[in-house]
């Protein structure tokens, strides 16, 4: 297990483990929507969802805690904000906040979701209950809204920065799930909810954060240019932030990558929980560019990662029809991406204009023929 330096232990960890009296039991309020409630779980009530599993994991670690499941299916953050005062009136030591996926389904902005969650955290703090924020788990590719997780990821960006600015604890469930292989095929009951194995993973993520065990490598946010962006000027400034809310980012081993190669980016930060990267290329960029990073944290031993953050198209680049992933080549990856979209129409949640090659509002056999005509060809 990878443990944290004592000096970097979070307030949540200290509040949870401090024992004011022999036999004292900590009360943890797990507040959220259907994912907290445990929809999709095969366990019987009241053991559904991550809260009961979290209590068991804490008990195994020697922490006496009652984890109360306060999940309400279908709830938005605005509704949760209205419900929260009554929930807080019962008292507690920690408030675990994981909510917002229903807001994404209703096209509520990531900034509004983060604002509502921050207000919930403020209400808890006023009552002496420490808030712990959690990013949303990704939704599956069959979800009718946000199937590519563009909005869900941006909510994660906002919450990573909120936790940094407020000095709060963060459970980065989005990172944990997206970095798990075959996550949708193995760990989901439907496009939105985990199955029993998925709830095991979610509970583990909460337990590790509360116990100060760091298994999550640094995560990025506020990436510019955006993934999939076209017409990017050749000398545009490239930027992103790296966060590590437990042990911190190791600034001596954090590098911006362009097409897999390190570049001399400017790195600025006053604390290891967040590093800002900026780079303006001396030589103009061309064609399709992959922006990424290589980093590790300060845990012992460190968590390491190399990850692509965005693939964007420089202005003046001509791409082949059928190059859905915009990597300069029409190949099997484009065909797989196209297959997911086949049969959808404009207005469907599954529809993506990148697959509508003839721009007629429907992704069908005519589009497939256009892709097939360029299959195996490269633009540059």
Short mmCIF file of N, CA and C in Angstrom, two decimals, residues 215-326:
data_model
loop_
_atom_site.label_atom_id
_atom_site.label_comp_id
_atom_site.label_asym_id
_atom_site.label_seq_id
_atom_site.Cartn_x
_atom_site.Cartn_y
_atom_site.Cartn_z
N UNK A 215 -3.47 5.83 -4.05
CA UNK A 215 -3.27 4.92 -5.18
C UNK A 215 -3.61 5.59 -6.51
N UNK A 216 -3.89 6.88 -6.49
CA UNK A 216 -4.30 7.60 -7.70
C UNK A 216 -3.18 8.53 -8.15
N UNK A 217 -2.67 8.31 -9.35
CA UNK A 217 -1.63 9.17 -9.91
C UNK A 217 -2.21 10.55 -10.21
N UNK A 218 -1.35 11.56 -10.39
CA UNK A 218 -1.84 12.91 -10.66
C UNK A 218 -2.85 12.97 -11.80
N UNK A 219 -3.81 13.88 -11.66
CA UNK A 219 -4.88 14.04 -12.64
C UNK A 219 -4.83 15.45 -13.21
N UNK A 220 -5.35 15.62 -14.41
CA UNK A 220 -5.28 16.90 -15.09
C UNK A 220 -6.66 17.56 -15.15
N UNK A 221 -6.65 18.87 -15.43
CA UNK A 221 -7.88 19.63 -15.61
C UNK A 221 -7.58 20.88 -16.41
N UNK A 222 -8.65 21.47 -16.95
CA UNK A 222 -8.58 22.74 -17.67
C UNK A 222 -7.53 22.70 -18.79
N UNK A 223 -7.71 21.69 -19.65
CA UNK A 223 -6.78 21.44 -20.75
C UNK A 223 -7.15 22.34 -21.93
N UNK A 224 -6.16 23.03 -22.47
CA UNK A 224 -6.35 23.88 -23.63
C UNK A 224 -5.16 23.70 -24.58
N UNK A 225 -5.43 23.48 -25.90
CA UNK A 225 -6.72 23.37 -26.57
C UNK A 225 -7.50 22.13 -26.12
N UNK A 226 -8.79 22.17 -26.40
CA UNK A 226 -9.64 21.07 -25.96
C UNK A 226 -9.48 19.85 -26.85
N UNK A 227 -9.78 18.70 -26.30
CA UNK A 227 -9.74 17.46 -27.06
C UNK A 227 -10.73 17.56 -28.22
N UNK A 228 -10.27 17.24 -29.44
CA UNK A 228 -11.13 17.28 -30.61
C UNK A 228 -11.25 18.63 -31.27
N UNK A 229 -10.60 19.65 -30.72
CA UNK A 229 -10.73 21.00 -31.29
C UNK A 229 -10.04 21.08 -32.65
N UNK A 230 -10.65 21.84 -33.56
CA UNK A 230 -10.10 22.04 -34.89
C UNK A 230 -9.73 23.50 -35.11
N UNK A 231 -8.90 23.76 -36.09
CA UNK A 231 -8.54 25.11 -36.44
C UNK A 231 -7.69 25.82 -35.41
N UNK A 232 -6.91 25.05 -34.66
CA UNK A 232 -6.07 25.64 -33.61
C UNK A 232 -4.89 26.37 -34.26
N UNK A 233 -4.66 27.64 -33.93
CA UNK A 233 -3.52 28.36 -34.49
C UNK A 233 -2.21 27.65 -34.19
N UNK A 234 -1.26 27.64 -35.15
CA UNK A 234 -0.02 26.85 -35.00
C UNK A 234 0.85 27.24 -33.82
N UNK A 235 0.72 28.47 -33.33
CA UNK A 235 1.57 28.89 -32.20
C UNK A 235 0.74 29.13 -30.94
N UNK A 236 -0.39 28.47 -30.85
CA UNK A 236 -1.25 28.62 -29.66
C UNK A 236 -0.53 28.17 -28.39
N UNK A 237 -0.85 28.84 -27.29
CA UNK A 237 -0.33 28.41 -26.00
C UNK A 237 -1.06 27.16 -25.55
N UNK A 238 -0.31 26.19 -25.08
CA UNK A 238 -0.88 24.93 -24.56
C UNK A 238 -0.83 24.98 -23.04
N UNK A 239 -1.93 24.62 -22.40
CA UNK A 239 -1.99 24.72 -20.94
C UNK A 239 -2.77 23.56 -20.34
N UNK A 240 -2.44 23.21 -19.12
CA UNK A 240 -3.25 22.34 -18.28
C UNK A 240 -2.75 22.44 -16.85
N UNK A 241 -3.56 21.96 -15.91
CA UNK A 241 -3.19 21.88 -14.50
C UNK A 241 -3.09 20.42 -14.11
N UNK A 242 -2.17 20.11 -13.21
CA UNK A 242 -2.08 18.78 -12.62
C UNK A 242 -2.40 18.88 -11.13
N UNK A 243 -3.20 17.93 -10.64
CA UNK A 243 -3.62 17.90 -9.25
C UNK A 243 -3.27 16.55 -8.63
N UNK A 244 -2.92 16.59 -7.37
CA UNK A 244 -2.86 15.37 -6.55
C UNK A 244 -3.26 15.77 -5.15
N UNK A 245 -4.47 15.36 -4.73
CA UNK A 245 -5.07 15.89 -3.51
C UNK A 245 -4.62 15.18 -2.24
N UNK A 246 -3.86 14.11 -2.37
CA UNK A 246 -3.37 13.43 -1.18
C UNK A 246 -1.89 13.70 -0.95
N UNK A 247 -1.04 13.12 -1.77
CA UNK A 247 0.38 13.27 -1.51
C UNK A 247 1.01 14.45 -2.23
N UNK A 248 0.38 14.96 -3.28
CA UNK A 248 0.94 16.06 -4.04
C UNK A 248 1.70 15.57 -5.26
N UNK A 249 1.84 16.45 -6.26
CA UNK A 249 2.57 16.14 -7.49
C UNK A 249 4.06 16.35 -7.27
N UNK A 250 4.85 15.42 -7.74
CA UNK A 250 6.31 15.56 -7.70
C UNK A 250 6.73 16.45 -8.87
N UNK A 251 7.00 17.72 -8.58
CA UNK A 251 7.30 18.70 -9.64
C UNK A 251 8.57 18.34 -10.41
N UNK A 252 9.47 17.58 -9.81
CA UNK A 252 10.71 17.22 -10.50
C UNK A 252 10.51 16.09 -11.50
N UNK A 253 9.34 15.45 -11.47
CA UNK A 253 9.05 14.36 -12.39
C UNK A 253 7.68 14.56 -13.03
N UNK A 254 7.41 15.78 -13.46
CA UNK A 254 6.16 16.10 -14.15
C UNK A 254 6.50 16.85 -15.43
N UNK A 255 6.06 16.34 -16.57
CA UNK A 255 6.48 16.86 -17.86
C UNK A 255 5.30 16.94 -18.82
N UNK A 256 5.20 18.06 -19.55
CA UNK A 256 4.26 18.15 -20.66
C UNK A 256 4.83 17.38 -21.85
N UNK A 257 3.94 16.68 -22.56
CA UNK A 257 4.33 15.92 -23.75
C UNK A 257 3.57 16.43 -24.97
N UNK A 258 4.27 16.56 -26.09
CA UNK A 258 3.64 16.84 -27.37
C UNK A 258 4.01 15.70 -28.31
N UNK A 259 2.99 15.00 -28.75
CA UNK A 259 3.19 13.80 -29.58
C UNK A 259 4.14 12.82 -28.90
N UNK A 260 4.02 12.72 -27.58
CA UNK A 260 4.78 11.76 -26.81
C UNK A 260 6.16 12.19 -26.41
N UNK A 261 6.58 13.38 -26.84
CA UNK A 261 7.92 13.86 -26.53
C UNK A 261 7.87 15.00 -25.51
N UNK A 262 8.79 15.02 -24.53
CA UNK A 262 8.80 16.10 -23.53
C UNK A 262 9.13 17.45 -24.17
N UNK A 263 8.51 18.50 -23.64
CA UNK A 263 8.81 19.87 -24.06
C UNK A 263 9.10 20.70 -22.81
N UNK A 264 9.80 21.80 -23.02
CA UNK A 264 10.22 22.65 -21.90
C UNK A 264 9.10 23.61 -21.52
N UNK A 265 8.07 23.07 -20.90
CA UNK A 265 6.95 23.90 -20.46
C UNK A 265 7.31 24.66 -19.20
N UNK A 266 6.65 25.78 -18.99
CA UNK A 266 6.78 26.52 -17.75
C UNK A 266 5.86 25.90 -16.72
N UNK A 267 6.39 25.58 -15.54
CA UNK A 267 5.61 24.96 -14.47
C UNK A 267 5.59 25.92 -13.29
N UNK A 268 4.39 26.25 -12.83
CA UNK A 268 4.28 27.19 -11.71
C UNK A 268 3.30 26.67 -10.68
N UNK A 269 3.68 26.79 -9.43
CA UNK A 269 2.81 26.43 -8.31
C UNK A 269 3.49 26.80 -7.02
N UNK A 270 2.68 27.09 -6.01
CA UNK A 270 3.25 27.35 -4.69
C UNK A 270 3.10 26.14 -3.78
N UNK A 271 2.25 25.17 -4.18
CA UNK A 271 2.03 23.97 -3.38
C UNK A 271 1.97 22.76 -4.31
N UNK A 272 2.33 21.57 -3.83
CA UNK A 272 2.35 20.40 -4.71
C UNK A 272 0.98 19.86 -5.06
N UNK A 273 -0.09 20.33 -4.42
CA UNK A 273 -1.42 19.81 -4.76
C UNK A 273 -1.85 20.23 -6.15
N UNK A 274 -1.29 21.32 -6.69
CA UNK A 274 -1.64 21.76 -8.04
C UNK A 274 -0.44 22.39 -8.73
N UNK A 275 -0.14 21.92 -9.94
CA UNK A 275 0.90 22.51 -10.77
C UNK A 275 0.27 23.01 -12.07
N UNK A 276 0.67 24.20 -12.50
CA UNK A 276 0.17 24.78 -13.74
C UNK A 276 1.24 24.65 -14.82
N UNK A 277 0.88 24.12 -16.00
CA UNK A 277 1.79 23.94 -17.11
C UNK A 277 1.38 24.84 -18.27
N UNK A 278 2.32 25.58 -18.83
CA UNK A 278 2.07 26.39 -20.02
C UNK A 278 3.24 26.25 -20.98
N UNK A 279 2.91 26.27 -22.28
CA UNK A 279 3.97 26.13 -23.29
C UNK A 279 3.50 26.78 -24.58
N UNK A 280 4.33 27.68 -25.14
CA UNK A 280 4.07 28.25 -26.46
C UNK A 280 5.18 27.76 -27.39
N UNK A 281 4.83 26.97 -28.40
CA UNK A 281 5.86 26.35 -29.24
C UNK A 281 6.67 27.39 -30.02
N UNK A 282 7.97 27.19 -30.02
CA UNK A 282 8.86 28.07 -30.78
C UNK A 282 8.71 27.81 -32.27
N UNK A 283 8.50 26.53 -32.63
CA UNK A 283 8.25 26.15 -34.02
C UNK A 283 6.77 25.88 -34.20
N UNK A 284 6.13 26.49 -35.19
CA UNK A 284 4.69 26.30 -35.35
C UNK A 284 4.29 24.83 -35.43
N UNK A 285 3.20 24.49 -34.76
CA UNK A 285 2.67 23.13 -34.81
C UNK A 285 2.00 22.88 -36.15
N UNK A 286 1.85 21.61 -36.50
CA UNK A 286 1.21 21.26 -37.77
C UNK A 286 0.44 19.96 -37.63
N UNK A 287 -0.54 19.80 -38.51
CA UNK A 287 -1.33 18.57 -38.61
C UNK A 287 -2.12 18.29 -37.34
N UNK A 288 -2.07 17.07 -36.87
CA UNK A 288 -2.79 16.66 -35.66
C UNK A 288 -1.79 16.53 -34.52
N UNK A 289 -2.12 17.11 -33.38
CA UNK A 289 -1.19 17.15 -32.25
C UNK A 289 -1.80 16.45 -31.05
N UNK A 290 -1.00 15.65 -30.37
CA UNK A 290 -1.41 15.01 -29.12
C UNK A 290 -0.73 15.72 -27.96
N UNK A 291 -1.54 16.25 -27.07
CA UNK A 291 -1.04 16.92 -25.86
C UNK A 291 -1.24 15.99 -24.67
N UNK A 292 -0.18 15.77 -23.91
CA UNK A 292 -0.29 14.88 -22.76
C UNK A 292 0.71 15.23 -21.68
N UNK A 293 0.89 14.30 -20.75
CA UNK A 293 1.83 14.53 -19.66
C UNK A 293 2.35 13.21 -19.12
N UNK A 294 3.49 13.30 -18.47
CA UNK A 294 4.07 12.19 -17.72
C UNK A 294 4.34 12.72 -16.32
N UNK A 295 3.88 12.01 -15.28
CA UNK A 295 4.02 12.55 -13.93
C UNK A 295 3.99 11.43 -12.90
N UNK A 296 4.42 11.80 -11.70
CA UNK A 296 4.26 10.92 -10.55
C UNK A 296 4.00 11.79 -9.33
N UNK A 297 3.49 11.14 -8.27
CA UNK A 297 3.20 11.90 -7.06
C UNK A 297 4.26 11.65 -6.00
N UNK A 298 4.00 12.18 -4.79
CA UNK A 298 4.97 12.09 -3.70
C UNK A 298 4.66 10.97 -2.72
N UNK A 299 3.76 10.06 -3.12
CA UNK A 299 3.48 8.90 -2.26
C UNK A 299 4.70 7.98 -2.23
N UNK A 300 4.71 7.05 -1.28
CA UNK A 300 5.80 6.09 -1.14
C UNK A 300 5.25 4.67 -1.22
N UNK A 301 5.53 3.93 -2.31
CA UNK A 301 6.20 4.36 -3.53
C UNK A 301 5.28 5.23 -4.38
N UNK A 302 5.83 5.98 -5.35
CA UNK A 302 5.00 6.92 -6.09
C UNK A 302 4.05 6.24 -7.07
N UNK A 303 2.93 6.90 -7.33
CA UNK A 303 2.03 6.51 -8.42
C UNK A 303 2.46 7.26 -9.67
N UNK A 304 2.70 6.53 -10.75
CA UNK A 304 3.19 7.12 -11.99
C UNK A 304 2.17 6.99 -13.11
N UNK A 305 2.21 7.93 -14.05
CA UNK A 305 1.25 7.89 -15.15
C UNK A 305 1.81 8.62 -16.36
N UNK A 306 1.44 8.15 -17.55
CA UNK A 306 1.63 8.89 -18.79
C UNK A 306 0.29 8.85 -19.51
N UNK A 307 -0.23 10.00 -19.90
CA UNK A 307 -1.60 10.08 -20.38
C UNK A 307 -1.74 11.14 -21.46
N UNK A 308 -2.53 10.86 -22.49
CA UNK A 308 -2.88 11.84 -23.50
C UNK A 308 -4.12 12.60 -23.04
N UNK A 309 -4.06 13.91 -23.07
CA UNK A 309 -5.16 14.74 -22.60
C UNK A 309 -6.04 15.24 -23.72
N UNK A 310 -5.45 15.58 -24.85
CA UNK A 310 -6.20 16.14 -25.95
C UNK A 310 -5.50 15.85 -27.28
N UNK A 311 -6.31 15.57 -28.28
CA UNK A 311 -5.83 15.47 -29.65
C UNK A 311 -6.54 16.55 -30.44
N UNK A 312 -5.79 17.50 -30.99
CA UNK A 312 -6.43 18.62 -31.68
C UNK A 312 -5.82 18.80 -33.07
N UNK A 313 -6.55 19.53 -33.91
CA UNK A 313 -6.17 19.71 -35.30
C UNK A 313 -5.72 21.15 -35.52
N UNK A 314 -4.51 21.31 -36.03
CA UNK A 314 -3.95 22.63 -36.28
C UNK A 314 -4.60 23.23 -37.54
N UNK A 315 -4.82 24.54 -37.50
CA UNK A 315 -5.42 25.24 -38.64
C UNK A 315 -4.65 24.95 -39.92
N UNK A 316 -5.39 24.71 -41.00
CA UNK A 316 -4.77 24.43 -42.29
C UNK A 316 -4.60 22.95 -42.58
N UNK A 317 -4.89 22.10 -41.60
CA UNK A 317 -4.74 20.65 -41.79
C UNK A 317 -5.95 20.09 -42.53
N UNK A 318 -5.71 19.29 -43.54
CA UNK A 318 -6.77 18.62 -44.28
C UNK A 318 -6.85 17.17 -43.85
N UNK A 319 -7.99 16.78 -43.30
CA UNK A 319 -8.18 15.41 -42.85
C UNK A 319 -9.01 14.63 -43.85
N UNK A 320 -8.81 13.33 -43.89
CA UNK A 320 -9.58 12.47 -44.77
C UNK A 320 -10.99 12.25 -44.21
N UNK A 321 -11.95 12.13 -45.10
CA UNK A 321 -13.30 11.77 -44.69
C UNK A 321 -13.27 10.39 -44.06
N UNK A 322 -13.83 10.28 -42.87
CA UNK A 322 -13.84 9.01 -42.15
C UNK A 322 -12.82 8.94 -41.04
N UNK A 323 -11.99 9.98 -40.90
CA UNK A 323 -10.99 10.01 -39.82
C UNK A 323 -11.66 10.55 -38.56
N UNK A 324 -12.43 9.71 -37.91
CA UNK A 324 -13.24 10.16 -36.77
C UNK A 324 -12.39 10.58 -35.58
N UNK A 325 -11.29 9.89 -35.33
CA UNK A 325 -10.47 10.24 -34.17
C UNK A 325 -9.41 11.29 -34.52
N UNK A 326 -9.42 11.74 -35.77
CA UNK A 326 -8.58 12.86 -36.21
C UNK A 326 -7.10 12.63 -35.91
#
